[in-house]
PDB file of C-alpha atoms in Angstrom:
ATOM      1  CA  MET A  24       0.000   0.000   0.000  1.00 48.00           C
ATOM      2  CA  PRO A  25       1.477   3.385  -0.957  1.00 57.00           C
ATOM      3  CA  TYR A  26       2.280   5.938   1.747  1.00 57.00           C
ATOM      4  CA  SER A  27      -0.381   8.554   2.404  1.00 66.00           C
ATOM      5  CA  ASP A  28      -0.527  11.578   4.694  1.00 70.00           C
ATOM      6  CA  PHE A  29      -4.058  10.441   5.583  1.00 67.00           C
ATOM      7  CA  ILE A  30      -4.279   8.097   8.575  1.00 68.00           C
ATOM      8  CA  GLN A  31      -6.286   4.973   7.794  1.00 72.00           C
ATOM      9  CA  VAL A  32      -9.250   4.613  10.154  1.00 71.00           C
ATOM     10  CA  LYS A  33      -9.589   0.989  11.206  1.00 73.00           C
ATOM     11  CA  GLY A  34     -12.851  -0.507  12.321  1.00 76.00           C
ATOM     12  CA  MET A  35     -15.249   1.798  10.504  1.00 80.00           C
ATOM     13  CA  LYS A  36     -18.797   1.030  11.600  1.00 88.00           C
ATOM     14  CA  GLY A  37     -21.702   0.732   9.185  1.00 89.00           C
ATOM     15  CA  GLU A  38     -21.908   0.513   5.419  1.00 91.00           C
ATOM     16  CA  LEU A  39     -20.114   3.035   3.231  1.00 89.00           C
ATOM     17  CA  LEU A  40     -22.463   5.645   1.746  1.00 91.00           C
ATOM     18  CA  VAL A  41     -20.106   8.236   0.270  1.00 89.00           C
ATOM     19  CA  SER A  42     -16.430   9.110   0.476  1.00 87.00           C
ATOM     20  CA  GLN A  43     -14.617  12.026  -1.103  1.00 86.00           C
ATOM     21  CA  LYS A  44     -11.145  13.471  -0.965  1.00 84.00           C
ATOM     22  CA  GLN A  45     -10.680  17.039  -2.078  1.00 78.00           C
ATOM     23  CA  HIS A  46      -7.381  18.860  -1.810  1.00 75.00           C
ATOM     24  CA  ARG A  47      -6.086  18.117   1.695  1.00 81.00           C
ATOM     25  CA  LEU A  48      -9.377  16.983   3.272  1.00 85.00           C
ATOM     26  CA  GLY A  49     -11.151  13.641   3.177  1.00 87.00           C
ATOM     27  CA  CYS A  50     -14.754  13.025   4.234  1.00 90.00           C
ATOM     28  CA  THR A  51     -16.416   9.630   4.646  1.00 91.00           C
ATOM     29  CA  LEU A  52     -20.016   8.886   5.606  1.00 93.00           C
ATOM     30  CA  THR A  53     -21.235   5.434   6.621  1.00 92.00           C
ATOM     31  CA  THR A  54     -24.635   4.398   7.932  1.00 92.00           C
ATOM     32  CA  GLN A  55     -23.284   4.870  11.484  1.00 92.00           C
ATOM     33  CA  GLU A  56     -20.466   7.411  11.442  1.00 93.00           C
ATOM     34  CA  LEU A  57     -18.872  10.460   9.882  1.00 93.00           C
ATOM     35  CA  ILE A  58     -15.095  10.629   9.398  1.00 91.00           C
ATOM     36  CA  PHE A  59     -13.029  13.707   8.531  1.00 91.00           C
ATOM     37  CA  GLN A  60      -9.416  13.323   7.532  1.00 89.00           C
ATOM     38  CA  LYS A  61      -6.681  15.842   7.022  1.00 87.00           C
ATOM     39  CA  PRO A  62      -2.985  15.060   6.791  1.00 86.00           C
ATOM     40  CA  HIS A  63      -1.810  13.203   9.904  1.00 84.00           C
ATOM     41  CA  LEU A  64      -5.131  13.644  11.757  1.00 88.00           C
ATOM     42  CA  SER A  65      -8.593  12.042  11.568  1.00 89.00           C
ATOM     43  CA  TYR A  66     -11.859  12.787  13.372  1.00 91.00           C
ATOM     44  CA  GLN A  67     -14.344   9.935  13.833  1.00 92.00           C
ATOM     45  CA  ILE A  68     -17.899  10.877  14.894  1.00 94.00           C
ATOM     46  CA  MET A  69     -20.802   8.508  15.466  1.00 93.00           C
ATOM     47  CA  LEU A  70     -23.960   9.840  13.775  1.00 92.00           C
ATOM     48  CA  SER A  71     -25.853   9.275  17.035  1.00 92.00           C
ATOM     49  CA  ASP A  72     -23.447  11.731  18.752  1.00 93.00           C
ATOM     50  CA  ILE A  73     -24.130  14.605  16.323  1.00 92.00           C
ATOM     51  CA  LEU A  74     -26.266  17.319  17.899  1.00 90.00           C
ATOM     52  CA  GLY A  75     -26.419  19.555  14.831  1.00 89.00           C
ATOM     53  CA  ILE A  76     -24.830  20.685  11.591  1.00 90.00           C
ATOM     54  CA  THR A  77     -25.184  24.369  10.776  1.00 89.00           C
ATOM     55  CA  PRO A  78     -23.813  26.406   7.879  1.00 88.00           C
ATOM     56  CA  VAL A  79     -21.230  29.026   8.750  1.00 85.00           C
ATOM     57  CA  PRO A  80     -21.827  32.335   6.954  1.00 82.00           C
ATOM     58  CA  SER A  81     -18.895  33.396   4.829  1.00 72.00           C
ATOM     59  CA  THR A  82     -17.127  36.452   6.214  1.00 63.00           C
ATOM     60  CA  HIS A  83     -14.880  37.048   3.242  1.00 55.00           C
ATOM     61  CA  ASP A  84     -14.793  36.780  -0.512  1.00 54.00           C
ATOM     62  CA  VAL A  85     -13.728  33.685  -2.354  1.00 51.00           C
ATOM     63  CA  PRO A  86      -9.924  33.512  -2.315  1.00 54.00           C
ATOM     64  CA  ARG A  87      -8.273  34.764  -5.482  1.00 54.00           C
ATOM     65  CA  ILE A  88      -4.970  33.868  -7.040  1.00 54.00           C
ATOM     66  CA  LYS A  89      -3.019  36.441  -9.041  1.00 53.00           C
ATOM     67  CA  SER A  90      -1.180  35.157 -12.064  1.00 52.00           C
ATOM     68  CA  LEU A  91       1.940  36.623 -13.642  1.00 55.00           C
ATOM     69  CA  ALA A  92      -0.180  38.666 -16.037  1.00 55.00           C
ATOM     70  CA  ASN A  93      -1.954  40.329 -13.064  1.00 57.00           C
ATOM     71  CA  THR A  94      -5.230  38.569 -13.817  1.00 57.00           C
ATOM     72  CA  GLU A  95      -7.248  37.190 -10.941  1.00 54.00           C
ATOM     73  CA  ILE A  96      -8.348  33.577 -10.926  1.00 53.00           C
ATOM     74  CA  ARG A  97     -11.092  32.280  -8.648  1.00 51.00           C
ATOM     75  CA  PRO A  98     -11.377  28.587  -7.808  1.00 51.00           C
ATOM     76  CA  LEU A  99     -14.297  26.941  -9.625  1.00 45.00           C
ATOM     77  CA  SER A 100     -15.655  25.390  -6.462  1.00 47.00           C
ATOM     78  CA  VAL A 101     -15.214  26.469  -2.878  1.00 67.00           C
ATOM     79  CA  ASN A 102     -17.306  24.383  -0.508  1.00 77.00           C
ATOM     80  CA  PRO A 103     -19.179  26.195   2.244  1.00 84.00           C
ATOM     81  CA  PHE A 104     -18.132  25.571   5.839  1.00 87.00           C
ATOM     82  CA  TYR A 105     -20.375  23.837   8.354  1.00 89.00           C
ATOM     83  CA  ARG A 106     -20.160  23.721  12.149  1.00 91.00           C
ATOM     84  CA  ILE A 107     -20.722  20.191  13.438  1.00 92.00           C
ATOM     85  CA  THR A 108     -21.665  20.068  17.120  1.00 92.00           C
ATOM     86  CA  THR A 109     -21.187  16.683  18.722  1.00 93.00           C
ATOM     87  CA  ASN A 110     -21.361  14.980  22.116  1.00 94.00           C
ATOM     88  CA  GLN A 111     -18.170  13.038  21.467  1.00 94.00           C
ATOM     89  CA  VAL A 112     -15.444  12.700  18.829  1.00 93.00           C
ATOM     90  CA  SER A 113     -12.516  10.307  18.491  1.00 92.00           C
ATOM     91  CA  ILE A 114      -9.324  12.023  17.379  1.00 90.00           C
ATOM     92  CA  ILE A 115      -6.794   9.770  15.671  1.00 87.00           C
ATOM     93  CA  ASP A 116      -3.202  10.779  14.968  1.00 87.00           C
ATOM     94  CA  ARG A 117       0.062   8.936  14.329  1.00 85.00           C
ATOM     95  CA  THR A 118       0.609   8.315  18.057  1.00 88.00           C
ATOM     96  CA  GLY A 119      -2.833   6.839  18.788  1.00 86.00           C
ATOM     97  CA  SER A 120      -6.357   7.977  19.498  1.00 87.00           C
ATOM     98  CA  SER A 121      -8.161   9.984  22.147  1.00 90.00           C
ATOM     99  CA  THR A 122     -11.750  10.973  22.842  1.00 92.00           C
ATOM    100  CA  ARG A 123     -13.009  14.495  23.325  1.00 92.00           C
ATOM    101  CA  GLU A 124     -16.493  15.385  24.550  1.00 92.00           C
ATOM    102  CA  SER A 125     -18.738  18.341  23.622  1.00 91.00           C
ATOM    103  CA  THR A 126     -16.857  19.470  20.549  1.00 90.00           C
ATOM    104  CA  CYS A 127     -17.543  21.690  17.544  1.00 92.00           C
ATOM    105  CA  LEU A 128     -15.737  21.117  14.252  1.00 90.00           C
ATOM    106  CA  MET A 129     -15.776  23.511  11.311  1.00 89.00           C
ATOM    107  CA  VAL A 130     -15.328  21.695   8.011  1.00 88.00           C
ATOM    108  CA  PRO A 131     -15.993  22.448   4.335  1.00 86.00           C
ATOM    109  CA  LEU A 132     -18.632  20.103   2.911  1.00 87.00           C
ATOM    110  CA  SER A 133     -19.946  19.836  -0.618  1.00 86.00           C
ATOM    111  CA  ASP A 134     -23.665  20.050  -1.375  1.00 86.00           C
ATOM    112  CA  ARG A 135     -23.519  16.392  -2.434  1.00 87.00           C
ATOM    113  CA  PHE A 136     -22.129  15.353   0.946  1.00 88.00           C
ATOM    114  CA  ILE A 137     -24.758  17.402   2.828  1.00 89.00           C
ATOM    115  CA  HIS A 138     -27.457  15.745   0.699  1.00 89.00           C
ATOM    116  CA  PHE A 139     -26.251  12.278   1.785  1.00 89.00           C
ATOM    117  CA  ILE A 140     -26.232  13.372   5.435  1.00 89.00           C
ATOM    118  CA  GLN A 141     -29.831  14.613   5.089  1.00 87.00           C
ATOM    119  CA  LEU A 142     -30.923  11.321   3.506  1.00 87.00           C
ATOM    120  CA  HIS A 143     -29.303   9.009   6.053  1.00 83.00           C
ATOM    121  CA  THR A 144     -29.625  10.750   9.431  1.00 83.00           C
ATOM    122  CA  ASP A 145     -32.439  11.877  11.690  1.00 81.00           C
ATOM    123  CA  LEU A 146     -31.204  15.469  11.550  1.00 78.00           C
ATOM    124  CA  ILE A 147     -33.829  17.980  10.437  1.00 74.00           C
ATOM    125  CA  SER A 148     -32.892  20.333   7.604  1.00 69.00           C
ATOM    126  CA  LEU A 149     -33.775  23.974   8.167  1.00 65.00           C
ATOM    127  CA  PRO A 150     -33.544  26.667   5.482  1.00 62.00           C
ATOM    128  CA  PHE A 151     -30.536  28.953   5.800  1.00 59.00           C
ATOM    129  CA  THR A 152     -31.208  32.664   5.406  1.00 55.00           C
TER     130      THR A 152
END
């Protein structure tokens, strides 16, 4: 198996619903848990421990990159951030794992990923204004 900066999460519970890796962030949803991965660190959350997922309003413009010709380039897709409030989260790093209670995580999630969460959890979707 090739080396990866992402730590493999062993013992995932439930059946895989969707998994995506985008840039330096990985997100996996099973029928029982939600896993976020960034280089050298993973967060494992049981769906039953999630209290809520709320969108975080953007406080700044989409990041822009200036090229040599002084033209600005915007990324085609910048996922909105969501605040996930949970009773408990397992944090896995290269030295082992630990559990933290009453935690909020802010993560970028695609509309597709949010759609899967809405379909497969008991969370109630409220319109964002």
